[in-house]
Coordinates of C-alpha atoms and ligand atoms in Angstrom, one line a residue:
X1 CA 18.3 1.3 9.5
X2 CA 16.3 4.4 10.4
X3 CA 13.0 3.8 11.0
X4 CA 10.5 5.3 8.4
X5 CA 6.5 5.7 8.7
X6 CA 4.9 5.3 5.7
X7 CA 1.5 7.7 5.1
X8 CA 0.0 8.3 2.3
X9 CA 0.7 10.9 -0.5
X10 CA -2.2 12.7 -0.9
X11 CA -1.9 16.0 -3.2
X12 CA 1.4 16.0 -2.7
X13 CA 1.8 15.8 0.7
X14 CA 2.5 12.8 3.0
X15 CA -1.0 12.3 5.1
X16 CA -1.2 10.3 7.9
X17 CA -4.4 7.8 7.1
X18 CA -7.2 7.3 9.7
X19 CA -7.4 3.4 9.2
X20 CA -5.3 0.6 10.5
X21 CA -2.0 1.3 11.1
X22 CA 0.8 -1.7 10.9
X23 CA 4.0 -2.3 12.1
X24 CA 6.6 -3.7 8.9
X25 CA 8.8 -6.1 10.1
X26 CA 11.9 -7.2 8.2
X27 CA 12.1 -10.7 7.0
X28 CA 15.8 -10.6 7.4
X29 CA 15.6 -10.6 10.7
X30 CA 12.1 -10.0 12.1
X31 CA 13.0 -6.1 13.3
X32 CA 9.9 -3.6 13.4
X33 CA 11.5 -1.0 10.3
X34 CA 8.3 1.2 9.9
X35 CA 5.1 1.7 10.0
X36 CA 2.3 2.3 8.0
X37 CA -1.3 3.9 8.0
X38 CA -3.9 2.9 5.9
X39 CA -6.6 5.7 4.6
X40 CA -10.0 5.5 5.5
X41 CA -12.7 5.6 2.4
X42 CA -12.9 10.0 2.9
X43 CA -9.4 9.9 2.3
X44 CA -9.3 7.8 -0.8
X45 CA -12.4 9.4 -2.0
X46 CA -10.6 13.0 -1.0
X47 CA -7.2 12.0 -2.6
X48 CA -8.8 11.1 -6.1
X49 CA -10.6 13.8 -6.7
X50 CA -7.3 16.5 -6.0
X51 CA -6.0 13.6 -8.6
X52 CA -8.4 14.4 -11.0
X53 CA -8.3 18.3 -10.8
X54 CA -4.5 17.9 -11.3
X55 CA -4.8 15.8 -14.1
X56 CA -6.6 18.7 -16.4
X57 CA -3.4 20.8 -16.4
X58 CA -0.9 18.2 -16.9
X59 CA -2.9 16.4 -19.6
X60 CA -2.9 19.7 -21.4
X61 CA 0.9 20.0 -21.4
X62 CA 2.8 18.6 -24.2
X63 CA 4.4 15.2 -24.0
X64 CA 8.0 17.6 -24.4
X65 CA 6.8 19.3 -21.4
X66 CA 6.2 16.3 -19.4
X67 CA 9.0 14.1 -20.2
X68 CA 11.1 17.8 -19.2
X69 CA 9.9 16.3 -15.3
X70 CA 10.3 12.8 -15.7
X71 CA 13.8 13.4 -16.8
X72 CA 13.9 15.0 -13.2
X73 CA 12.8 11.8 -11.6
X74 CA 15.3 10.2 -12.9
X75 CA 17.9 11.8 -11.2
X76 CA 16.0 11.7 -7.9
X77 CA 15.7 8.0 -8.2
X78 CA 19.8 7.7 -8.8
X79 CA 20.4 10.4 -6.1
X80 CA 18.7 8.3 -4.0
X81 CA 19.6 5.2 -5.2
X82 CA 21.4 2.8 -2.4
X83 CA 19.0 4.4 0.3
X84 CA 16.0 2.9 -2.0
X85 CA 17.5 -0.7 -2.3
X86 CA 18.8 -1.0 0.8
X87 CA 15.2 -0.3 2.2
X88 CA 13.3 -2.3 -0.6
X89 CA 15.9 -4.9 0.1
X90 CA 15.1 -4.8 4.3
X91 CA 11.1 -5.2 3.7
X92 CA 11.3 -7.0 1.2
X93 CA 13.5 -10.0 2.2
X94 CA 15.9 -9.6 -1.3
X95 CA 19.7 -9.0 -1.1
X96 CA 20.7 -5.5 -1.3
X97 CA 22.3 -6.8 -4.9
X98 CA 18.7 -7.8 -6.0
X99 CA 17.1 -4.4 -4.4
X100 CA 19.5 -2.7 -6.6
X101 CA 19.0 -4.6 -9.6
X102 CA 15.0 -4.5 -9.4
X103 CA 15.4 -0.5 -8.9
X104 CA 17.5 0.3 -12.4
X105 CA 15.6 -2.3 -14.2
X106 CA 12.5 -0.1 -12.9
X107 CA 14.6 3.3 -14.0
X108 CA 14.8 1.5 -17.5
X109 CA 11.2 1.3 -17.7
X110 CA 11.7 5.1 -16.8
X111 CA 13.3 6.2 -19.5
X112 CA 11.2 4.3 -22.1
X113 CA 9.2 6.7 -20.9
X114 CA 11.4 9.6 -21.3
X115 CA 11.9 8.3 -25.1
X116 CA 8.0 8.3 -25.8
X117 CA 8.4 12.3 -26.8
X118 CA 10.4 11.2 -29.6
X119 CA 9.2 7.8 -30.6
X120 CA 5.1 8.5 -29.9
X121 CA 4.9 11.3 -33.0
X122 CA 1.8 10.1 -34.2
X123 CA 0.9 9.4 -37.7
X124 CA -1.1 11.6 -40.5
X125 CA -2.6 10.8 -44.0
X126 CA -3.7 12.3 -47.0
X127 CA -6.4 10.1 -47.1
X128 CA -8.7 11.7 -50.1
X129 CA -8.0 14.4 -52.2
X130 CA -7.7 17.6 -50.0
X131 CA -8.9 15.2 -46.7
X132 CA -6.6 14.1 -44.0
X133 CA -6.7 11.4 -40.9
X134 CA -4.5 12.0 -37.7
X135 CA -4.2 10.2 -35.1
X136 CA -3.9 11.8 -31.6
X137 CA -3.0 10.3 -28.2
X138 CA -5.1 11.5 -25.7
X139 CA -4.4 10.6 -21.7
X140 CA -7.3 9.1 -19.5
X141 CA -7.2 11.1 -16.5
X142 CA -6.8 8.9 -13.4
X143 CA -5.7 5.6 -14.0
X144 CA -4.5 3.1 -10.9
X145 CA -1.6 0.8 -10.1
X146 CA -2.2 -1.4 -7.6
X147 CA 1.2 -3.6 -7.3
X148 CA 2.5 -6.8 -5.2
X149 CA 5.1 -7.1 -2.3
X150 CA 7.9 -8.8 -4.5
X151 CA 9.1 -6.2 -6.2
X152 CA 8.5 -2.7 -4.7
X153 CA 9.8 -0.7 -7.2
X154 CA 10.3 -2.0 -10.3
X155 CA 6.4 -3.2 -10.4
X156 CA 5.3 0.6 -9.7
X157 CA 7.8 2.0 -11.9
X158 CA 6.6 0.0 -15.0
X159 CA 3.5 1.9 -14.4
X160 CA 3.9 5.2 -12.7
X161 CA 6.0 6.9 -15.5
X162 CA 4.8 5.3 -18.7
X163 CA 1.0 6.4 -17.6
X164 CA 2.1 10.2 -16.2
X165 CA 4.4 10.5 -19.8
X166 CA 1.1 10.1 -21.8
X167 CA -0.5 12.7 -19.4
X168 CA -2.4 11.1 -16.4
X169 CA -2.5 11.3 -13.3
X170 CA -1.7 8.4 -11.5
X171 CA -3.1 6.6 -8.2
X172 CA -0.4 3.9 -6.5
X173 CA -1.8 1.4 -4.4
X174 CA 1.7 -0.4 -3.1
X175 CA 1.6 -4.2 -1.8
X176 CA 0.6 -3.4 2.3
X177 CA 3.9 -5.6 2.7
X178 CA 6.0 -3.5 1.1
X179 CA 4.9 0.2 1.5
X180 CA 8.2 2.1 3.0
X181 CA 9.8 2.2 -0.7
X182 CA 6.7 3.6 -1.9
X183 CA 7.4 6.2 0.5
X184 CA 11.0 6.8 -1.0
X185 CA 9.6 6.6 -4.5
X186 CA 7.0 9.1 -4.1
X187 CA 9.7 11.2 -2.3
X188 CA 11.6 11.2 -5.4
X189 CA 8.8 12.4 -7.3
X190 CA 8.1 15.0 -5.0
X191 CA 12.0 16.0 -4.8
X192 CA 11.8 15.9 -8.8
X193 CA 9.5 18.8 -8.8
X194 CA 6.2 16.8 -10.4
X195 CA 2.8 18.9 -9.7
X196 CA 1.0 17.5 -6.4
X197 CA -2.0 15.6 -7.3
X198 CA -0.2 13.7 -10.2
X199 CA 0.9 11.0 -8.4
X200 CA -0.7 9.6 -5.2
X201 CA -0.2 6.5 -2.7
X202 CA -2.9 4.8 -0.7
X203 CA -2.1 2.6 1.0
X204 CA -4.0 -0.7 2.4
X205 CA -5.2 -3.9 1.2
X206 CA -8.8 -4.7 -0.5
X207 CA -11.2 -2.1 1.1
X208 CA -8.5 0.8 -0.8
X209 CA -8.4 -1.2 -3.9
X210 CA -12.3 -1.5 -3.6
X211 CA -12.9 1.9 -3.2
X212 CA -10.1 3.1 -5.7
X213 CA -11.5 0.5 -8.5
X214 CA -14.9 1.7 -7.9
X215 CA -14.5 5.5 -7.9
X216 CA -15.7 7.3 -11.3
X217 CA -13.2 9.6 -11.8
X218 CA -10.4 6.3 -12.1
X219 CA -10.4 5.0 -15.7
X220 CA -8.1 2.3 -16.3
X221 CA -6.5 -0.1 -13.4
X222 CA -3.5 -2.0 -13.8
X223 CA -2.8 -4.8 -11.0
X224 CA 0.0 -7.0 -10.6
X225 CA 0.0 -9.7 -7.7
X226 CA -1.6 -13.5 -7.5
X227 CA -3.7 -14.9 -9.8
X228 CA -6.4 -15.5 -7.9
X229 CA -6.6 -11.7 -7.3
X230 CA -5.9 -10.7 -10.9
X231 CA -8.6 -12.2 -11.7
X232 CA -11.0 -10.7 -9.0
X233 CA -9.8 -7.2 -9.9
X234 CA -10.3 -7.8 -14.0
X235 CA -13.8 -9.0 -13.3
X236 CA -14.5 -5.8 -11.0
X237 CA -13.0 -3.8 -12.8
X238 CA -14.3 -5.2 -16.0
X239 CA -18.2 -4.8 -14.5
X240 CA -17.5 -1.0 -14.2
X241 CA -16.8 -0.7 -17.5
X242 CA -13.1 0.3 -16.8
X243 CA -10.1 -0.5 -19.0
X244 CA -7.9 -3.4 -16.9
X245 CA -5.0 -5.4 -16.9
X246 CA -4.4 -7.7 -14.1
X247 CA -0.9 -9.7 -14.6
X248 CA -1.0 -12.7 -12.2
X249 CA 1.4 -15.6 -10.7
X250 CA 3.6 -18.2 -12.9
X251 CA 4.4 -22.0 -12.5
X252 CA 7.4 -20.9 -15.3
X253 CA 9.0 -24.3 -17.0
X254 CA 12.6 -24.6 -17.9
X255 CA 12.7 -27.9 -20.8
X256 CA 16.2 -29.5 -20.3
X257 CA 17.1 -31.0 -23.3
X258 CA 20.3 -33.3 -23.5
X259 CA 22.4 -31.7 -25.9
X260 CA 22.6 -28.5 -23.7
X261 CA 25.8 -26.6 -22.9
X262 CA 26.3 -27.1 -19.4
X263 CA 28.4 -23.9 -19.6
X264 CA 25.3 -21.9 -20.0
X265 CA 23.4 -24.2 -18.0
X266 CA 23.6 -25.2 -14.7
X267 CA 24.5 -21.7 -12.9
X268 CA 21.4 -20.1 -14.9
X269 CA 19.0 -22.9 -13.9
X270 CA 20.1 -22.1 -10.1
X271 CA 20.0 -18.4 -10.6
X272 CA 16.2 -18.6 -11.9
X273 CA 15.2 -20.9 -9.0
X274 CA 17.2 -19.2 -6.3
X275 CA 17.1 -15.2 -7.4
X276 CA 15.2 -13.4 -5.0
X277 CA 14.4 -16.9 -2.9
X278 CA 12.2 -17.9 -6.1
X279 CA 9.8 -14.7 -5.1
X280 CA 9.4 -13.5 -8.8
X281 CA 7.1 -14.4 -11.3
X282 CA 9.9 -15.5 -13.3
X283 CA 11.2 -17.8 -11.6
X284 CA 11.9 -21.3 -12.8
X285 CA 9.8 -23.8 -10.4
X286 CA 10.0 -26.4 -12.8
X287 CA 12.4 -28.7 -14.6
X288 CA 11.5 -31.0 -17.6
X289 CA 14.6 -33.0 -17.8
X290 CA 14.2 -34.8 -21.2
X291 CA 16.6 -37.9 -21.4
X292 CA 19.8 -38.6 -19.5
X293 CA 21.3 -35.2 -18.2
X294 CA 22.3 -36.2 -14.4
X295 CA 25.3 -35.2 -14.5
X296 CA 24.1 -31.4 -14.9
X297 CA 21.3 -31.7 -11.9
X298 CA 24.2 -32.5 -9.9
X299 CA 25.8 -29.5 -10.5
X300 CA 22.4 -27.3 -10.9
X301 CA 22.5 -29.1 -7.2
X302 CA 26.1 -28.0 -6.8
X303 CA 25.5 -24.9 -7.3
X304 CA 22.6 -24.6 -4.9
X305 CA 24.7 -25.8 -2.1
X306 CA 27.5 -23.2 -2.5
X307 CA 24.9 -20.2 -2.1
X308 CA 25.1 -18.2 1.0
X309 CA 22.0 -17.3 2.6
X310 CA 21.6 -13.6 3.2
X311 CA 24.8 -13.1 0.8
X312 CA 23.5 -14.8 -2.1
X313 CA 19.9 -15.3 -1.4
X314 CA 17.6 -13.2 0.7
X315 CA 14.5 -14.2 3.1
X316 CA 10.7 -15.0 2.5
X317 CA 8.7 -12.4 2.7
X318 CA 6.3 -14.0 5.8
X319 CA 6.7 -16.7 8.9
X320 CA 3.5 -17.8 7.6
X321 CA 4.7 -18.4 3.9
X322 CA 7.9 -19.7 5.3
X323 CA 5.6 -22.2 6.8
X324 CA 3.6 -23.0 3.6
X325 CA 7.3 -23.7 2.0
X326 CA 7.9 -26.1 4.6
X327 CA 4.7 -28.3 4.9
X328 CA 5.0 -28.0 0.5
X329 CA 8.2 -30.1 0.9
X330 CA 6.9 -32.4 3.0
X331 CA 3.7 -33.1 0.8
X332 CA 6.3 -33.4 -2.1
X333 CA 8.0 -36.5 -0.4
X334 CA 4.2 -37.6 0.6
X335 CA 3.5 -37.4 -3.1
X336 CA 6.3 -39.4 -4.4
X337 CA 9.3 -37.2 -4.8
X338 CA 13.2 -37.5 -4.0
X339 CA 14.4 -34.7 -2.0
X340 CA 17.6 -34.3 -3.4
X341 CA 18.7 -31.0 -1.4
X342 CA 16.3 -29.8 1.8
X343 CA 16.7 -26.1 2.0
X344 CA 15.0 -26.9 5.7
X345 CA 18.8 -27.7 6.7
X346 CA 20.3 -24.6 5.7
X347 CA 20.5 -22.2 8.9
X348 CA 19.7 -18.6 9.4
X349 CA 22.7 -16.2 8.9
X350 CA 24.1 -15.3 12.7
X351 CA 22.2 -12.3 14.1
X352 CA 19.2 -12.7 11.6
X353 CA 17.6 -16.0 13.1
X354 CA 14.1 -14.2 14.1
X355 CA 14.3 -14.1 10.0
X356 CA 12.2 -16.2 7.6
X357 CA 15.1 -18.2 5.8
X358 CA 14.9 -21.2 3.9
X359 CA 17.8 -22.4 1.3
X360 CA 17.4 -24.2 -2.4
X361 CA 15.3 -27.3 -2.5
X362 CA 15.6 -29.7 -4.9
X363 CA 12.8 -32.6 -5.4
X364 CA 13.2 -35.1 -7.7
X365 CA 11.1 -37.4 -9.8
X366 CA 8.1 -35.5 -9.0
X367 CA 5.1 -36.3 -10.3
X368 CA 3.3 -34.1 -13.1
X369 CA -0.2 -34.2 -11.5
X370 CA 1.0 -33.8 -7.7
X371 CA 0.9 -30.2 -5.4
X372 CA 4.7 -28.7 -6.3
X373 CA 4.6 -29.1 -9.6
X374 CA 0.8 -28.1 -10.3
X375 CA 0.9 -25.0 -7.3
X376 CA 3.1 -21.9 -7.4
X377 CA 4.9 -22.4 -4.0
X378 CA 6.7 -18.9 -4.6
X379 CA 9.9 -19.7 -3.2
X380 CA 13.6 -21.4 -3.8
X381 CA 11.8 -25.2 -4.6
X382 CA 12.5 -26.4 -7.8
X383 CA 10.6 -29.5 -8.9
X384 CA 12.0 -32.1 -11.6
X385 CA 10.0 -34.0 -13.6
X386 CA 11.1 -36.9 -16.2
X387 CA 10.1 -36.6 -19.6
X388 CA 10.9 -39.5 -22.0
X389 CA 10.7 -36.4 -25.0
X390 CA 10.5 -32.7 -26.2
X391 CA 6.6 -33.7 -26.9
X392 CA 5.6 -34.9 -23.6
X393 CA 7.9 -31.8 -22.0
X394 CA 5.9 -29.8 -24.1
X395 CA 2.6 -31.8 -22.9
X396 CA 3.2 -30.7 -19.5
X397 CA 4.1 -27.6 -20.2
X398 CA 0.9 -26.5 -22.1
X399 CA -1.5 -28.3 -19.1
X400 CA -0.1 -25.5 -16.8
X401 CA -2.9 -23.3 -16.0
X402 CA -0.3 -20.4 -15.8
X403 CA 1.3 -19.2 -19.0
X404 CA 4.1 -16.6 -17.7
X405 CA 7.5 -17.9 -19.0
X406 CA 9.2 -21.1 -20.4
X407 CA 12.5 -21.7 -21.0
X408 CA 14.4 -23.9 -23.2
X409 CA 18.0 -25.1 -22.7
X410 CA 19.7 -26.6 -26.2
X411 CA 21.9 -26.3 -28.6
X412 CA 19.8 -27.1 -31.4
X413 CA 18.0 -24.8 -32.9
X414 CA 15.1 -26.9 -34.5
X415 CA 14.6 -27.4 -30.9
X416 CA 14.9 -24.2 -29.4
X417 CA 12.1 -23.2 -32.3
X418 CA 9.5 -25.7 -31.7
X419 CA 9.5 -24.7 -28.2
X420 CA 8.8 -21.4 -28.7
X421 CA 6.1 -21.7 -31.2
X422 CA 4.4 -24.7 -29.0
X423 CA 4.8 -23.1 -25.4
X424 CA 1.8 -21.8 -24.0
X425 CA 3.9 -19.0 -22.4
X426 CA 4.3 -15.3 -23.0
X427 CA 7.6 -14.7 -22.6
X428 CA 10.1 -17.8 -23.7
X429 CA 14.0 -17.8 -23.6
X430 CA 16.3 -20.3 -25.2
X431 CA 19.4 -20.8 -22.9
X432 CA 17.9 -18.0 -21.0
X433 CA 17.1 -19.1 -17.4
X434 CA 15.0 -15.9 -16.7
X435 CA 13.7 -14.6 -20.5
X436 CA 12.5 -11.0 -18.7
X437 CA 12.1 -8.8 -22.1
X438 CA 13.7 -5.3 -21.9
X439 CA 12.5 -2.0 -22.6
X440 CA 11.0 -1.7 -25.4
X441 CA 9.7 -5.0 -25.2
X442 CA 6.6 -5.7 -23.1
X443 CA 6.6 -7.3 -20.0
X444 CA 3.9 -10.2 -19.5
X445 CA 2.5 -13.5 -19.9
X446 CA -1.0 -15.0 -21.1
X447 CA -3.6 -17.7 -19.7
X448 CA -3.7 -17.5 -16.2
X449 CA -1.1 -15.1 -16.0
X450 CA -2.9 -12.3 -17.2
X451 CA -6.4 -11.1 -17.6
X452 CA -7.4 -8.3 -19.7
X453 CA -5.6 -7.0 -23.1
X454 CA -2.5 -5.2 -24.4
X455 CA 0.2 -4.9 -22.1
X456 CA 1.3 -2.7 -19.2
X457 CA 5.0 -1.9 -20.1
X458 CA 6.6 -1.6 -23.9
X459 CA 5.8 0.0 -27.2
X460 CA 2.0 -1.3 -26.9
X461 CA 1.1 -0.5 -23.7
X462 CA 0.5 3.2 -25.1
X463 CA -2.3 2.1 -26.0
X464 CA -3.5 0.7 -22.9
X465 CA -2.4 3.9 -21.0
X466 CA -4.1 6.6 -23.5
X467 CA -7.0 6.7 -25.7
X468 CA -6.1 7.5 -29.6
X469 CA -8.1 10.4 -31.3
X470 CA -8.9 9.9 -34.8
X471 CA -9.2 13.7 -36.8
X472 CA -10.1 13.6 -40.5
X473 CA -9.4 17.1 -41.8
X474 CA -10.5 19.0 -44.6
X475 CA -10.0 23.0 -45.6
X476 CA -11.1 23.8 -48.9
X477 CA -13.7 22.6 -51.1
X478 CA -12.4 19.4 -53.9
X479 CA -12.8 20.0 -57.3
X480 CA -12.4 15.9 -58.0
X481 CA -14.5 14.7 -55.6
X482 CA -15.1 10.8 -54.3
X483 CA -17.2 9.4 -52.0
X484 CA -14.8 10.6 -49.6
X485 CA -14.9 14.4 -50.6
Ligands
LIG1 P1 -1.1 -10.4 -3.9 O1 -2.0 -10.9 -5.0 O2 -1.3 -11.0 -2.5 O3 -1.1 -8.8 -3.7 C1 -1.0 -8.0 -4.8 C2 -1.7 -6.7 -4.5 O4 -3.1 -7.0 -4.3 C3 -1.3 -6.0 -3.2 O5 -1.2 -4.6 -3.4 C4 -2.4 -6.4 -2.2 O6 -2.5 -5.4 -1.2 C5 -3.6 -6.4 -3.1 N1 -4.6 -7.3 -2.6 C6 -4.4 -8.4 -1.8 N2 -5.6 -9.0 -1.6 C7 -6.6 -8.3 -2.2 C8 -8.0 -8.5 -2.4 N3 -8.7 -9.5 -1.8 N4 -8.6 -7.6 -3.2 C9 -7.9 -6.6 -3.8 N5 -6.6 -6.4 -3.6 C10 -5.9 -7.3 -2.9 O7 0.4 -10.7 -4.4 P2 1.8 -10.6 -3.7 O8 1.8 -11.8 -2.7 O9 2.0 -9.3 -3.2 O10 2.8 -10.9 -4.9 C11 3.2 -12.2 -5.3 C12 2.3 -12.6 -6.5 O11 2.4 -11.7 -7.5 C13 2.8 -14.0 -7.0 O12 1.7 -14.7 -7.4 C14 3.6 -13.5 -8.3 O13 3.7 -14.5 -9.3 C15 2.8 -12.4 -8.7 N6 3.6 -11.4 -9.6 C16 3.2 -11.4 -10.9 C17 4.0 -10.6 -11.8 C18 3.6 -10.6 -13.2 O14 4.2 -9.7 -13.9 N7 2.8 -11.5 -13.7 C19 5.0 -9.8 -11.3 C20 5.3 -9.8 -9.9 C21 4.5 -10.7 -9.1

């Protein structure tokens, strides 16, 4: 792969930054990709205000107008499409198949924002005689985006086009992990024709997000990443008096109930463990097996042992996280539990052993209170835990700090119902291994999962991403008249 340095994009131009600059190394094979140069506080402070001046034109535009340039993005995104995934796919760890799924479910996101000029029409009332209310959507000005490492474009594009269609302008702060898609997404913005200053990338770690949270002229942050930063950034952000939505990590549940199909079971369990290495904030880390189903962990472990690392599952993102994975195993068995498959075994794909690969780990009879099933180990572990009923499964459940997803496997659906009024989750699929909600629906989960209110993707992020107007009207003088008049 051609090596690619990433800058920033500052007023629509790529500008190299006077911080620290890093090497990216692939975690396929440990091969120096890129580079990237973080901006120093002049240029952050620089880059916001050009943001800001270019927000006053575009915010003035109408939402026709805008979506008119989006719809231009779109084709840059497909034109560029396999160069995109196959270099999200080579910093990020994932298969090329998962760099190109994450990429059109982040064009989907897209053109919910394309539809907003058609579904966002607003809403007006005679509300008195001779008096009417309005509503109008008004954009911020700069709002922020400050996204994680495990999905490089799909994260920004929930945000970038949702936030520009409602007439901001938008700073991206990409995961310093992953920042030579950002480069290729910004390209495509710039190659779309979209007014520099409308979208800008800083890059760096928490001196950029710092300095970007902190800066007047930004008025609403969005951040996706780990909990523990979610919450840091809502309380920052919060203390500034700035709108936020932080959307943190998962410890997501899947309640295995014995009168599943193991048609629709045992392949979707693996897939939610195992898709991209269990790097996703979806991913099933947990398995409440309620009653005698045996014969379906042996083939959820079936399953597992077929996969094909570097075909079927990518790398870890880091040696060190590789090494976190390990030493979580080992505490596992310390702590009670039956290691019924030991990804440790599985060997690097030939030519890519300078890579960070692990394969699917299966522990059982773990125990509810111990480290892997209390700790997201964000990667392909999945943890089973006994559960004598749906009650106790539920029990569990609802103790988990996190509240992302929860998924119910059953063909009842008395049972399928309780779960997803009890779960402490915001996002719950029945026979659904990964219950990811599609466009229009909103993306997110609650508790520890998120912090802050409303949502970042969907029909009610709008509201997140815009302020609403409220104009009450009136042109001639009532001859009836009310308190109102
Ligand atoms: P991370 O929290 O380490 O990083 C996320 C972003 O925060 C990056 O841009 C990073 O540069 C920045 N950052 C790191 N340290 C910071 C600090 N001290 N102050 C300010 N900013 C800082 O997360 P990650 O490792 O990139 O991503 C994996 C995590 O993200 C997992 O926990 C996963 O569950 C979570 N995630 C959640 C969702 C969701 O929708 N809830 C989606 C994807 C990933």
């Amino acid at each position: 792969m051609k090596m690619i340095n990433s800058d920033n994009f500052i007023n629509g131009q790529w500008v190299k930054g006077n911080g620290e600059v890093r090497k990216i190394h692939s975690p396929h094979n440990g091969e120096v990709i890129g580079e990237v140069s973080f901006p120093d506080d002049d240029q952050i402070h620089q880059a916001i205000e050009l943001a800001q001046k270019a927000q006053v034109l575009w915010g003035q535009k109408t939402h026709k107008q805008r979506a008119q340039l989006l719809f231009q993005v779109r084709t840059a995104l497909l034109d560029n499409f396999d160069l995109i995934s196959q270099v999200k796919s080579s910093e990020s760890g994932k298969t090329l198949a998962e760099g190109k799924a994450g990429l059109a479910k982040g064009i989907e996101v897209l053109e919910f924002a394309l539809s907003l000029q058609n579904l966002d029409s607003g809403s007006k009332m005679q509300v008195s005689q001779g008096v009417n209310c309005e509503y109008r959507r008004e954009a911020l000005g700069v709002v922020a985006s400050i996204t994680p490492f495990n999905f490089p474009a799909m994260v920004p594009l929930w945000t970038i086009p949702i936030s520009l269609a409602l007439g901001n302008a938008m700073v991206w702060k990409p995961s310093e992990k992953t920042p030579l898609t950002a480069q290729l997404i910004a390209d495509a913005f710039k190659q779309a024709g979209l007014p520099a200053g409308l979208l800008t990338v800083l890059h760096g770690q928490e001196q950029t997000v710092q300095k970007i949270i902190e800066n007047p002229h930004v008025k609403a942050v969005s951040f996706v990443g780990s909990t523990n930063i979610a919450r840091k950034i809502y309380h920052m952000a919060s203390l500034q008096d700035k709108r936020v939505l932080a959307l943190g990590g998962a410890k997501n549940p899947i309640i295995l109930l014995p009168d599943h199909n193991l048609e629709l079971t045992a392949q979707a369990i693996t897939d939610s463990f195992t898709g991209c290495a269990g790097q996703r904030c979806m991913a099933a880390s947990l398995l409440l097996n309620v009653g005698q189903n045996q014969k379906t962990i042996q083939e959820i472990k079936a399953c597992a042992q077929k996969i094909q690392l570097a075909e079927q599952m990518g790398a870890i993102i880091s040696s060190e996280q590789l090494n976190f994975l390990q030493k979580a195993i080992d505490q596992a068995v310390a702590e009670g539990a039956e290691l019924l498959l030991d990804g440790r075994e599985a060997k690097a794909p030939k030519g890519m052993e300078k890579g960070n690969w692990i394969g699917p780990t299966i522990l059982n009879k773990v125990n509810p209170a111990s480290h892997a099933a209390t700790t997201e180990l964000f990667g392909p572990i999945l943890s089973i835990i006994d559960c004598p009923d749906l009650s106790s499964a539920l029990q569990i459940e609802n103790n988990i700090p996190y509240g992302n997803a929860c998924s119910v496997f059953t063909s009842n659906g008395a049972m399928a119902e309780k779960v997803a009024q009890n779960a402490k989750a915001g996002m719950v699929g029945v026979n659904v291994g990964v219950p990811v909600p599609r466009e229009p629906f909103s993306f997110a989960g609650i508790a520890d999962s998120k912090f802050g209110h409303g949502e970042i993707t969907g029909e009610q992020s709008l509201d997140f991403w815009s302020n609403t107007k409220k104009v009450t009207t009136k042109w001639e003088k009532q001859t009836q008249s009310d308190w109102m008049s």
